[in-house]
């Protein structure tokens, strides 16, 4: 792989009259592949962190007495159950091959399906 033009770009700017007229040389073809890797698929956001922090703050305030923090515990359990149901539905849709239309974040499996359906020439 020849990288000399890329590595010496700064030196070329010094000796040219107009650095914006430096010719672009395509080293690799500028086209997308027909698949993506699933390495970055791990979700960064975690569910119910806010409810958990409220619950632990209540525990700390009331010396870990669960009877005084029953409302916060119930809110956390409702959030955790809702997240568990959503996760199960999402996994079921992935297994069936359904594509979640209108979503901003598609899974790598959905992206690969769409790229196979519409390949690059």
Short mmCIF file of C-alpha atoms in Angstrom, two decimals:
data_model
loop_
_atom_site.label_atom_id
_atom_site.label_comp_id
_atom_site.label_asym_id
_atom_site.label_seq_id
_atom_site.Cartn_x
_atom_site.Cartn_y
_atom_site.Cartn_z
CA UNK A 1 0.00 0.00 0.00
CA UNK A 2 1.46 3.32 -1.07
CA UNK A 3 1.03 6.09 1.49
CA UNK A 4 3.75 8.46 0.38
CA UNK A 5 1.36 11.10 -0.99
CA UNK A 6 -0.70 11.02 2.17
CA UNK A 7 2.31 11.20 4.47
CA UNK A 8 3.94 14.05 2.60
CA UNK A 9 0.82 16.20 2.21
CA UNK A 10 2.07 18.73 4.77
CA UNK A 11 5.38 19.10 2.90
CA UNK A 12 3.51 19.56 -0.39
CA UNK A 13 1.51 22.45 1.08
CA UNK A 14 4.72 24.26 1.89
CA UNK A 15 5.99 24.19 -1.70
CA UNK A 16 2.80 24.81 -3.68
CA UNK A 17 1.48 28.26 -4.45
CA UNK A 18 -2.12 27.29 -3.75
CA UNK A 19 -2.49 24.36 -1.33
CA UNK A 20 -6.14 23.89 -2.31
CA UNK A 21 -5.11 22.80 -5.82
CA UNK A 22 -3.36 19.66 -4.59
CA UNK A 23 -4.56 16.76 -6.71
CA UNK A 24 -6.54 14.05 -4.91
CA UNK A 25 -5.25 10.58 -5.60
CA UNK A 26 -7.62 7.75 -4.79
CA UNK A 27 -5.63 5.04 -3.01
CA UNK A 28 -8.58 2.77 -2.24
CA UNK A 29 -11.94 2.59 -4.03
CA UNK A 30 -14.47 4.99 -2.52
CA UNK A 31 -17.47 2.71 -2.16
CA UNK A 32 -19.28 1.09 0.72
CA UNK A 33 -19.13 -2.60 1.47
CA UNK A 34 -22.27 -4.70 1.32
CA UNK A 35 -22.13 -5.60 5.01
CA UNK A 36 -21.26 -4.10 8.39
CA UNK A 37 -19.71 -5.75 11.42
CA UNK A 38 -21.66 -6.14 14.63
CA UNK A 39 -18.79 -5.23 16.92
CA UNK A 40 -20.23 -1.92 18.05
CA UNK A 41 -23.65 -3.35 18.77
CA UNK A 42 -23.46 -3.08 22.55
CA UNK A 43 -25.92 -0.58 23.91
CA UNK A 44 -24.36 2.31 25.82
CA UNK A 45 -27.50 3.27 27.70
CA UNK A 46 -28.64 1.22 30.65
CA UNK A 47 -32.21 0.87 31.76
CA UNK A 48 -33.68 2.29 34.97
CA UNK A 49 -30.47 3.93 36.22
CA UNK A 50 -32.37 7.00 37.38
CA UNK A 51 -34.91 4.95 39.35
CA UNK A 52 -32.12 2.87 40.87
CA UNK A 53 -30.23 5.97 42.02
CA UNK A 54 -33.41 7.38 43.61
CA UNK A 55 -34.00 4.07 45.38
CA UNK A 56 -30.44 3.90 46.73
CA UNK A 57 -30.61 7.54 47.87
CA UNK A 58 -33.77 6.67 49.78
CA UNK A 59 -32.02 3.64 51.31
CA UNK A 60 -29.09 5.77 52.40
CA UNK A 61 -31.36 8.44 53.83
CA UNK A 62 -33.50 5.94 55.78
CA UNK A 63 -30.67 3.63 56.89
CA UNK A 64 -31.65 0.83 54.48
CA UNK A 65 -35.16 0.42 55.86
CA UNK A 66 -37.21 -1.06 53.01
CA UNK A 67 -40.57 -0.23 54.54
CA UNK A 68 -39.90 3.52 54.25
CA UNK A 69 -38.75 3.24 50.60
CA UNK A 70 -41.54 1.01 49.28
CA UNK A 71 -42.70 3.60 46.72
CA UNK A 72 -39.20 3.93 45.20
CA UNK A 73 -38.79 0.14 45.15
CA UNK A 74 -42.11 -0.25 43.31
CA UNK A 75 -41.11 2.41 40.74
CA UNK A 76 -37.82 0.61 40.11
CA UNK A 77 -39.53 -2.78 39.75
CA UNK A 78 -42.11 -1.37 37.29
CA UNK A 79 -39.32 0.16 35.20
CA UNK A 80 -37.28 -3.06 35.26
CA UNK A 81 -40.29 -5.18 34.22
CA UNK A 82 -41.13 -2.76 31.39
CA UNK A 83 -37.53 -2.87 30.16
CA UNK A 84 -37.50 -6.68 30.34
CA UNK A 85 -40.68 -6.90 28.21
CA UNK A 86 -39.29 -4.42 25.62
CA UNK A 87 -36.02 -6.37 25.42
CA UNK A 88 -37.91 -9.64 24.89
CA UNK A 89 -40.02 -8.09 22.09
CA UNK A 90 -36.89 -6.64 20.45
CA UNK A 91 -35.14 -10.04 20.51
CA UNK A 92 -38.24 -11.73 19.14
CA UNK A 93 -38.42 -9.23 16.25
CA UNK A 94 -34.73 -9.81 15.49
CA UNK A 95 -35.27 -13.59 15.42
CA UNK A 96 -38.24 -13.22 13.06
CA UNK A 97 -36.29 -10.85 10.83
CA UNK A 98 -38.65 -7.89 11.18
CA UNK A 99 -37.11 -4.50 10.46
CA UNK A 100 -38.07 -1.69 12.80
CA UNK A 101 -39.08 1.00 10.32
CA UNK A 102 -38.67 4.64 11.24
CA UNK A 103 -36.02 3.98 13.87
CA UNK A 104 -32.80 5.94 13.96
CA UNK A 105 -30.67 3.14 15.38
CA UNK A 106 -30.85 -0.06 13.35
CA UNK A 107 -29.12 -3.24 14.46
CA UNK A 108 -26.25 -4.56 12.33
CA UNK A 109 -28.44 -7.50 11.26
CA UNK A 110 -31.10 -5.10 9.93
CA UNK A 111 -28.48 -2.98 8.14
CA UNK A 112 -26.96 -6.09 6.52
CA UNK A 113 -30.43 -7.17 5.37
CA UNK A 114 -31.04 -3.78 3.74
CA UNK A 115 -27.58 -3.72 2.13
CA UNK A 116 -28.16 -7.19 0.64
CA UNK A 117 -31.50 -6.02 -0.69
CA UNK A 118 -29.90 -2.93 -2.32
CA UNK A 119 -26.24 -3.82 -3.09
CA UNK A 120 -23.60 -1.41 -4.37
CA UNK A 121 -22.77 -1.68 -8.08
#
